[in-house]
Amino acid sequence: MTEQKTEEHSSALKSRSDLPFYAIFIAISTIYVLLIVAMLSAETTYTTPDHIWAAFAKPEIRYAIWLSLVSCAITTVLSLWVSVPIGYLMSRHDFRGKVLVDAILDIPIVLPPLVIGLCLLILFQVDVPQIEWLNEMVASDSEANSSQEFAMKKTQSIDDLIRKVTKLIFGKAIGVTYEIPSVILAQFMVACAFAVRTMRVTFDQIGPRYEQVALTLGCNRGQAFWRVVFPQAYRGLLAAGTLAWARALGEFGPILIFSGATRMKTEVLPTTVFLELTVGNIEGAVAASLIMVVSALFVLVIARMFGLTRAVI
Amino acid sequence: MISVNKLCVKVGDFELKDISFEVPEGHYAVLMGKTGSGKTTILETICGLKKVLSGTIHLHGKLATHAKPAEREIGYVPQEGVLFHTMTVRDNLSFALELRKWSQQKIDERVEELATLLGITGLLNRTPHGLSGGETQRISLGRALAAKPAILCLDEPLSALDEDTRGEMCTLLSDVQRLTGVTTLHITHNISESDRLGDMKFLIEGGVLKSLPSKVREKRSDLTGKVSPETGSPSDSSTQVKVD
């Protein structure tokens, strides 16, 4: 009897095949993977290499490539500088209002990109009082008509203030809104939020034990961080850097609002795609987007080469 | 000497109250207790890694309740060894000495001395990746002892080791303590380990710390002909502190 029962049980178990389970899962996965491959293939085969080289020869597109590479590099460095201390403090310390700070740090990730651009635009147009001594110093450096200009208004925007300060320091007024710094700032606001999240996870994974040992061996907090924790966080740093760079390269919404889409001035690669499409030059748009596709793949390969985990990237 | 008097510590929701005990100079004390009883918290508080709510900690007769970990001159060996993975074994051993600005020659001499004592000479130039549990703990012990601390705190250093390696490490710990004379506080939940090593035994149970009789200690006292000093804080009624 017992043997019969065992046989019945085993035959009942055998009848349940794993095939439907895997068939459904594999089918869904395949459709999505094929969609990605098809999407990229369609773009790469849409136009001829001649058209692409012709698009590259255009000075506007060359400028956009140059500005994209430079602004993304600066954004990455800035993001790492900011994300390391924030990530460390958020990972290691509990303090009053931490939940609120945590939520604030996630705002750039969840906020629609266009809204970030609009917020930045408004922020730099906020009126602040005129600073007399600054106006006088700038006026003495510049022509009479500009000093009259300063005197006419009682208030000034933050952007104007920055122009005056930079004029005084560098001898040339450098504004933010609709200028190159706005491109970097718009990229930074979003890219840094991702870098902060990555660095926080990195420090969480390293755990506090290493620096505790370092403290007992004679380190102060700074020494424990720079000598022990920071070198161990290099994978996280690379991940945060690559992520920030990739986010910055694809940033479009905030740049369009905050920097405008002025050719040979604030035009980055996503702006090129947009501008070329609006004038009906699809080859130009494809050429610019291909550069971004190749860059994204390059970043992905680098990230995998350094063994960065899928969870991070 | 480690002297803890009416110590109160709070970590999250966990709280320890009125903990008192004393480990005289040169003794090997073992603190036992179940998981979650608070033994690691006590050890970390002595090392200066947890904030003290009230009570005092005296190390070598000096008040060190709120001193920074670096000022306490304690060698700390955590449970998993926690070697610095971006450094070689040699750099791990010389870490505390470089912080104290020893000359390179003195550092090299000390590292060689430690490596010989702990049997890790062949490992000096490699990184900690791929080391066995026993090797990791030897290096961790060497790193803690490098700056010649007067106190050594071991947090379940043998818990992750197999039986043979554990036996070897017990012998090593015993030899090292005998040779260096370092006052040691060793946390474990393993009775045979505590019997083998401790000349003083403490047990923490239900938030109360009491001392237990130790066979090893009696044996050592017989051998040396010395009478073991009595320890503890008579003022604390909740804590049994006298050692048999």
XYZ file of C-alpha atoms in Angstrom:
557
model
C 0.000 0.000 0.000
C 2.677 2.382 1.025
C 4.677 1.719 -2.137
C 1.594 2.248 -4.281
C 0.925 5.572 -2.587
C 4.506 6.667 -3.143
C 4.232 5.815 -6.829
C 0.978 7.732 -7.105
C 2.583 10.774 -5.516
C 5.642 10.622 -7.723
C 3.555 10.236 -10.901
C 1.385 13.194 -9.845
C 4.511 15.308 -9.336
C 5.967 14.287 -12.720
C 2.819 15.337 -14.545
C 3.473 18.985 -13.668
C 5.788 20.260 -16.336
C 7.998 23.317 -15.995
C 7.587 24.019 -19.687
C 4.627 26.476 -19.556
C 6.347 28.483 -16.825
C 9.590 28.859 -18.766
C 7.779 29.265 -22.114
C 5.880 32.317 -20.853
C 8.854 33.875 -19.078
C 11.230 33.303 -21.999
C 8.665 34.612 -24.507
C 8.147 37.853 -22.572
C 11.911 38.320 -22.105
C 12.625 37.607 -25.774
C 10.056 40.123 -27.003
C 11.596 42.881 -24.907
C 15.213 42.032 -25.830
C 14.277 41.833 -29.520
C 12.505 45.171 -29.274
C 15.700 46.805 -27.964
C 17.854 45.182 -30.671
C 15.324 46.031 -33.408
C 15.133 49.622 -32.233
C 18.901 50.067 -32.399
C 19.235 48.172 -35.688
C 16.546 50.309 -37.285
C 18.386 53.461 -36.356
C 21.834 52.275 -37.388
C 20.597 51.011 -40.771
C 18.275 53.957 -41.466
C 20.860 56.063 -43.178
C 24.056 55.562 -45.156
C 27.536 56.157 -43.711
C 27.997 59.016 -46.251
C 25.071 60.880 -44.797
C 26.382 60.359 -41.295
C 29.867 61.651 -42.213
C 28.249 64.621 -43.916
C 26.312 65.339 -40.745
C 29.528 65.098 -38.703
C 31.159 67.637 -40.969
C 28.621 70.272 -39.963
C 30.193 72.705 -37.484
C 26.978 72.841 -35.401
C 27.058 69.106 -34.790
C 30.789 69.174 -34.060
C 30.166 71.950 -31.540
C 27.345 69.896 -29.964
C 29.639 66.874 -29.624
C 32.346 69.033 -28.057
C 29.937 70.725 -25.626
C 28.307 67.417 -24.695
C 31.654 65.773 -23.909
C 33.010 68.736 -21.927
C 29.796 69.423 -19.983
C 29.296 65.738 -19.183
C 32.885 65.444 -17.924
C 32.474 68.495 -15.670
C 29.072 67.247 -14.462
C 30.555 63.842 -13.618
C 33.400 65.325 -11.585
C 31.027 67.693 -9.747
C 28.554 64.868 -9.097
C 31.261 62.679 -7.578
C 32.523 65.495 -5.355
C 29.006 66.078 -4.042
C 27.754 62.495 -3.922
C 30.652 61.115 -1.860
C 30.054 63.267 1.263
C 26.251 63.083 1.005
C 26.299 59.327 0.387
C 28.654 58.778 3.321
C 26.728 60.949 5.784
C 23.381 59.420 4.798
C 24.799 55.910 5.051
C 26.582 56.262 8.380
C 24.670 58.751 10.475
C 21.184 58.995 11.881
C 19.975 62.494 12.572
C 16.771 64.401 13.100
C 15.068 65.057 9.771
C 16.998 62.339 7.914
C 13.799 61.031 6.306
C 13.052 64.503 4.970
C 16.598 64.973 3.624
C 16.373 61.544 2.022
C 13.122 62.503 0.293
C 14.599 65.822 -0.887
C 17.591 63.993 -2.379
C 15.229 61.848 -4.446
C 13.262 64.810 -5.825
C 15.452 65.306 -8.942
C 14.937 61.624 -9.792
C 11.147 61.687 -9.600
C 10.505 65.226 -10.830
C 9.703 65.564 -14.566
C 12.862 66.869 -16.316
C 11.051 69.849 -17.837
C 9.949 70.928 -14.378
C 13.555 70.837 -13.141
C 14.504 73.144 -16.011
C 11.639 75.491 -15.219
C 12.506 75.549 -11.499
C 16.133 76.407 -12.318
C 15.045 79.134 -14.738
C 12.811 80.728 -12.120
C 15.451 80.350 -9.381
C 17.999 82.361 -11.346
C 15.437 85.088 -12.056
C 14.598 85.543 -8.355
C 15.126 89.171 -7.359
C 17.763 89.983 -4.776
C 18.630 93.516 -3.515
C 21.325 95.495 -5.330
C 24.693 95.477 -3.591
C 25.966 99.053 -3.808
C 29.652 98.406 -3.272
C 29.601 95.598 -5.833
C 27.848 97.868 -8.365
C 30.416 100.602 -7.761
C 33.314 98.233 -8.175
C 31.869 96.797 -11.385
C 30.997 100.307 -12.636
C 34.523 101.579 -12.111
C 35.734 98.701 -14.252
C 33.211 99.160 -17.033
C 31.830 101.925 -19.221
C 29.559 104.714 -17.966
C 26.383 103.439 -19.622
C 26.504 100.105 -17.801
C 26.828 101.871 -14.457
C 23.688 103.833 -15.298
C 22.023 100.554 -16.098
C 22.850 99.209 -12.636
C 21.637 102.346 -10.934
C 18.277 102.274 -12.677
C 16.992 99.093 -11.019
C 16.476 98.623 -7.297
C 16.667 94.871 -7.478
C 18.553 92.392 -9.615
C 18.168 88.735 -10.498
C 20.548 86.097 -9.124
C 21.782 85.684 -12.693
C 22.666 89.415 -12.863
C 24.465 89.147 -9.534
C 26.535 86.221 -10.820
C 27.367 88.221 -13.973
C 28.662 91.094 -11.828
C 30.696 88.849 -9.535
C 32.275 87.005 -12.468
C 32.962 90.327 -14.191
C 34.812 91.459 -11.096
C 36.749 88.237 -10.614
C 37.461 87.140 -14.208
C 37.078 90.491 -16.000
C 34.278 89.013 -18.098
C 30.613 88.698 -17.191
C 29.597 85.044 -17.219
C 25.908 84.428 -16.788
C 24.171 81.147 -16.081
C 20.773 81.243 -17.761
C 20.936 80.536 -21.500
C 24.727 80.172 -21.240
C 27.039 77.135 -21.056
C 27.015 77.026 -17.203
C 23.253 76.448 -17.352
C 23.867 73.318 -19.439
C 26.224 71.950 -16.788
C 23.906 72.916 -13.920
C 20.852 71.342 -15.600
C 22.801 68.115 -16.191
C 24.263 68.207 -12.685
C 20.902 68.555 -10.902
C 19.681 65.229 -12.292
C 22.941 63.293 -12.671
C 24.076 64.061 -9.123
C 20.889 62.601 -7.622
C 21.711 59.266 -9.267
C 25.342 59.463 -8.146
C 24.244 60.192 -4.561
C 21.995 57.143 -4.543
C 24.791 54.948 -5.920
C 27.354 56.199 -3.415
C 24.968 55.688 -0.535
C 24.398 52.066 -1.548
C 28.178 51.673 -1.919
C 28.875 52.918 1.614
C 25.992 50.817 2.961
C 27.602 47.749 1.402
C 31.047 48.551 2.819
C 29.593 48.771 6.323
C 30.932 50.718 9.307
C 33.180 47.945 10.648
C 36.221 48.925 8.551
C 36.355 52.466 9.826
C 35.667 51.272 13.377
C 38.792 49.109 13.182
C 40.700 52.046 11.689
C 39.540 54.280 14.561
C 40.830 51.822 17.159
C 44.144 51.627 15.281
C 44.651 55.364 15.743
C 42.772 57.107 12.921
C 40.533 60.084 13.310
C 37.288 60.116 11.298
C 38.895 61.805 8.298
C 41.851 59.426 8.195
C 39.557 56.407 8.569
C 37.502 57.635 5.623
C 40.299 58.622 3.228
C 42.700 55.773 4.063
C 40.281 52.877 4.489
C 36.712 53.501 3.319
C 37.296 55.657 0.234
C 39.780 53.262 -1.458
C 37.307 50.425 -0.916
C 34.545 52.448 -2.561
C 36.297 52.636 -5.952
C 33.804 50.354 -7.681
C 30.943 52.467 -6.403
C 32.797 55.606 -7.517
C 33.187 54.194 -11.016
C 29.533 53.176 -11.056
C 28.387 56.589 -9.834
C 30.682 58.328 -12.345
C 29.480 56.269 -15.301
C 25.868 56.662 -14.283
C 26.216 60.410 -13.835
C 27.985 60.705 -17.200
C 25.341 58.662 -19.008
C 22.486 60.629 -17.412
C 24.174 63.920 -18.241
C 24.715 62.921 -21.874
C 21.038 62.141 -22.385
C 19.687 65.172 -20.523
C 17.388 67.227 -22.703
C 14.292 68.612 -20.934
C 15.962 70.835 -18.319
C 18.537 72.039 -20.864
C 15.844 73.040 -23.360
C 14.054 75.175 -20.745
C 17.030 76.502 -18.771
C 19.647 76.875 -21.492
C 17.547 77.238 -24.632
C 18.477 75.596 -27.917
C 20.834 78.144 -29.411
C 23.094 76.710 -32.090
C 26.837 77.000 -31.455
C 26.096 78.164 -27.920
C 24.015 75.858 -25.718
C 23.510 73.029 -28.176
C 24.287 69.563 -26.833
C 23.675 66.271 -28.669
C 20.047 65.759 -27.522
C 19.365 69.358 -28.575
C 20.892 68.583 -31.984
C 18.537 65.623 -32.413
C 15.610 67.895 -31.556
C 16.726 70.784 -33.802
C 17.581 68.541 -36.774
C 14.195 66.826 -36.501
C 12.310 70.117 -36.364
C 13.918 71.199 -39.664
C 13.238 67.774 -41.200
C 16.885 66.664 -41.387
C 16.447 63.116 -40.156
C 20.000 62.108 -41.216
C 21.434 64.773 -38.934
C 19.213 63.638 -36.065
C 20.223 60.016 -36.619
C 23.925 60.929 -36.778
C 23.725 62.787 -33.470
C 21.720 60.034 -31.797
C 24.163 57.394 -33.087
C 26.958 59.121 -31.204
C 24.864 58.848 -28.052
C 24.073 55.187 -28.754
C 27.763 54.355 -29.241
C 28.690 56.328 -26.099
C 26.019 54.541 -24.062
C 27.246 51.133 -25.257
C 30.839 52.161 -24.545
C 29.883 53.169 -20.987
C 28.004 49.908 -20.536
C 31.019 47.867 -21.651
C 33.359 49.826 -19.371
C 30.972 49.347 -16.462
C 30.785 45.591 -17.058
C 34.570 45.385 -17.514
C 35.065 46.803 -14.046
C 32.600 44.242 -12.742
C 30.047 46.777 -11.632
C 26.915 45.056 -10.461
C 23.719 45.176 -12.482
C 21.898 46.481 -9.432
C 24.009 49.614 -9.443
C 24.051 50.493 -13.125
C 43.666 46.943 33.328
C 40.051 47.307 32.262
C 37.652 48.627 34.877
C 34.005 49.118 34.008
C 31.712 50.609 36.625
C 27.921 50.916 36.428
C 28.037 51.244 32.670
C 24.794 52.111 30.840
C 24.689 51.908 27.039
C 21.791 52.212 24.612
C 21.901 51.030 21.007
C 18.567 51.541 19.244
C 15.982 49.805 21.394
C 18.576 47.647 23.137
C 19.807 48.864 26.498
C 22.381 47.641 28.993
C 22.303 48.936 32.565
C 24.676 48.883 35.536
C 27.364 46.701 34.023
C 30.444 46.461 36.246
C 33.517 44.294 36.014
C 37.276 44.489 36.157
C 40.061 42.726 34.303
C 43.406 43.225 36.071
C 46.652 43.852 34.196
C 47.926 40.896 32.191
C 44.840 38.726 32.569
C 42.892 36.921 29.864
C 39.182 37.493 30.494
C 36.462 35.751 28.549
C 33.000 37.286 28.321
C 30.290 34.795 27.459
C 26.664 35.197 26.604
C 23.977 34.247 24.152
C 23.517 36.001 20.817
C 21.851 39.353 21.464
C 22.848 39.428 25.130
C 24.919 42.564 24.599
C 28.468 41.215 24.861
C 29.580 42.825 21.605
C 28.017 46.109 22.735
C 30.106 45.992 25.922
C 33.283 45.296 23.956
C 32.574 48.069 21.445
C 31.828 50.493 24.271
C 35.190 49.681 25.857
C 36.819 50.311 22.469
C 35.049 53.674 22.266
C 32.784 52.741 19.368
C 29.516 53.187 21.281
C 28.410 56.161 23.321
C 28.166 55.742 27.077
C 24.948 56.986 28.705
C 26.296 56.778 32.248
C 28.925 54.960 34.282
C 32.691 54.926 33.853
C 35.384 53.044 31.985
C 38.929 53.120 33.302
C 41.755 51.792 31.132
C 45.211 51.370 32.759
C 43.867 53.374 35.712
C 42.920 56.374 33.571
C 39.363 57.511 33.019
C 38.492 56.777 29.385
C 34.671 56.814 29.399
C 34.366 59.357 26.616
C 37.859 59.145 25.115
C 38.153 58.718 21.347
C 38.916 55.159 20.152
C 42.370 56.255 18.945
C 43.299 57.551 22.405
C 42.480 54.294 24.176
C 45.386 52.236 22.795
C 43.255 49.125 22.430
C 43.889 46.418 19.849
C 40.534 45.376 18.415
C 39.911 42.152 16.503
C 36.365 42.039 15.096
C 34.428 38.880 14.362
C 35.139 38.559 10.636
C 38.703 39.851 10.793
C 37.734 42.875 8.668
C 41.068 43.232 6.877
C 41.549 46.274 4.646
C 41.112 44.758 1.192
C 42.805 47.500 -0.781
C 46.080 46.953 1.108
C 48.554 44.108 1.238
C 48.904 42.043 4.406
C 52.122 43.968 5.145
C 50.266 47.287 4.851
C 47.517 45.986 7.108
C 50.092 45.125 9.764
C 51.950 48.420 9.445
C 48.784 50.573 9.315
C 48.787 51.582 13.005
C 52.559 52.140 12.948
C 52.420 54.497 9.964
C 49.750 56.514 11.764
C 52.135 56.778 14.710
C 54.878 57.905 12.321
C 57.335 55.121 13.109
C 60.439 55.063 10.943
C 60.318 52.680 7.959
C 63.081 50.543 9.470
C 61.223 50.142 12.764
C 57.982 49.369 10.909
C 59.731 46.662 8.857
C 61.251 45.145 11.989
C 57.927 45.130 13.827
C 56.066 43.631 10.854
C 58.647 40.843 10.540
C 58.443 40.209 14.280
C 54.644 39.963 14.173
C 54.666 37.824 11.041
C 57.055 35.359 12.696
C 55.044 35.313 15.917
C 51.779 34.653 14.048
C 53.179 32.393 11.318
C 52.175 34.606 8.402
C 55.595 35.444 6.929
C 54.659 33.924 3.562
C 51.519 36.046 3.264
C 53.027 39.498 3.748
C 53.105 40.602 0.120
C 49.681 39.420 -0.951
C 46.275 41.043 -0.608
C 43.666 39.622 1.765
C 41.563 38.213 -1.109
C 41.317 34.441 -0.927
C 42.853 34.039 2.519
C 41.438 31.320 4.770
C 39.488 32.196 7.919
C 42.415 31.240 10.149
C 44.904 33.331 8.127
C 42.520 36.291 8.176
C 42.215 36.142 11.943
C 45.990 35.818 12.394
C 46.527 38.953 10.324
C 43.721 40.766 12.109
C 45.362 39.845 15.416
C 48.736 41.050 14.139
C 47.247 44.350 12.970
C 45.668 44.868 16.409
C 48.915 44.036 18.243
C 51.236 46.032 15.963
C 51.315 49.226 18.006
C 51.869 47.210 21.206
C 48.573 48.069 22.901
C 48.156 47.321 26.590
C 44.669 45.940 25.976
C 43.390 43.493 23.371
C 39.664 43.149 22.632
C 38.584 40.094 20.643
C 35.013 39.839 19.354
C 34.279 36.159 18.695
C 37.470 35.811 16.653
C 37.202 32.035 16.311
C 33.483 31.631 15.632
C 33.829 31.251 11.860
C 36.698 28.735 11.998
C 36.633 24.957 11.648
C 37.478 22.800 14.672
C 41.165 22.184 13.776
C 41.893 25.809 12.961
C 40.072 26.871 16.105
C 42.386 24.655 18.160
C 45.465 26.157 16.480
C 44.175 29.676 17.012
C 43.432 28.971 20.690
C 47.037 27.882 21.190
C 48.245 30.950 19.286
C 46.089 33.349 21.298
C 47.231 31.788 24.525
C 50.916 31.981 23.475
C 50.599 35.559 22.234
C 48.946 36.669 25.454
C 51.605 34.932 27.535
C 54.454 36.439 25.494
C 53.117 39.976 25.266
C 51.344 40.132 28.622
C 48.558 42.115 27.009
C 45.367 42.414 29.060
C 42.778 40.595 26.976
C 38.989 40.637 26.812
C 37.693 37.868 24.579
C 34.045 37.464 23.635
C 32.721 34.033 22.790
C 29.731 31.778 23.190
C 31.889 28.669 22.979
C 32.404 27.034 26.383
C 35.453 24.952 25.442
C 37.115 28.067 24.022
C 36.491 29.974 27.232
C 37.690 27.052 29.386
C 40.857 26.787 27.369
C 41.757 30.452 27.225
C 40.209 32.476 30.000
C 41.814 32.901 33.363
C 38.768 35.013 34.207
C 35.267 34.260 33.015
C 32.242 36.512 32.873
C 28.736 35.682 31.800
C 26.125 38.155 30.660
C 22.576 36.924 30.946
C 19.330 38.899 31.054
C 21.268 42.165 31.136
C 23.215 41.126 34.265
C 26.934 40.442 34.171
C 28.371 37.973 36.630
C 31.750 36.367 37.018
C 32.225 32.600 36.856
C 34.890 30.378 38.385
C 37.700 29.581 35.997
C 39.718 26.354 36.063
C 42.505 27.752 33.930
C 42.988 30.598 36.282
C 43.292 28.345 39.310
C 45.802 26.250 37.411
C 47.832 29.307 36.399
C 47.764 30.634 39.951
C 49.028 27.292 41.205
C 51.831 27.276 38.676
C 52.987 30.809 39.337
C 52.362 30.575 43.049
C 50.526 33.863 42.895
C 47.155 34.539 44.403
C 44.676 35.876 41.886
C 43.519 39.351 42.752
C 39.887 39.864 43.474
C 38.101 41.975 41.008
C 34.889 43.876 40.543
C 32.882 46.644 41.960
C 31.537 45.985 45.441
C 29.199 48.948 45.113
C 27.103 47.165 42.514
C 24.780 44.739 44.205
C 23.267 43.354 40.985
C 26.617 42.152 39.748
C 28.661 39.325 41.138
C 32.206 40.381 40.649
C 34.442 38.269 42.829
C 36.442 35.633 41.091
C 36.924 32.347 42.892
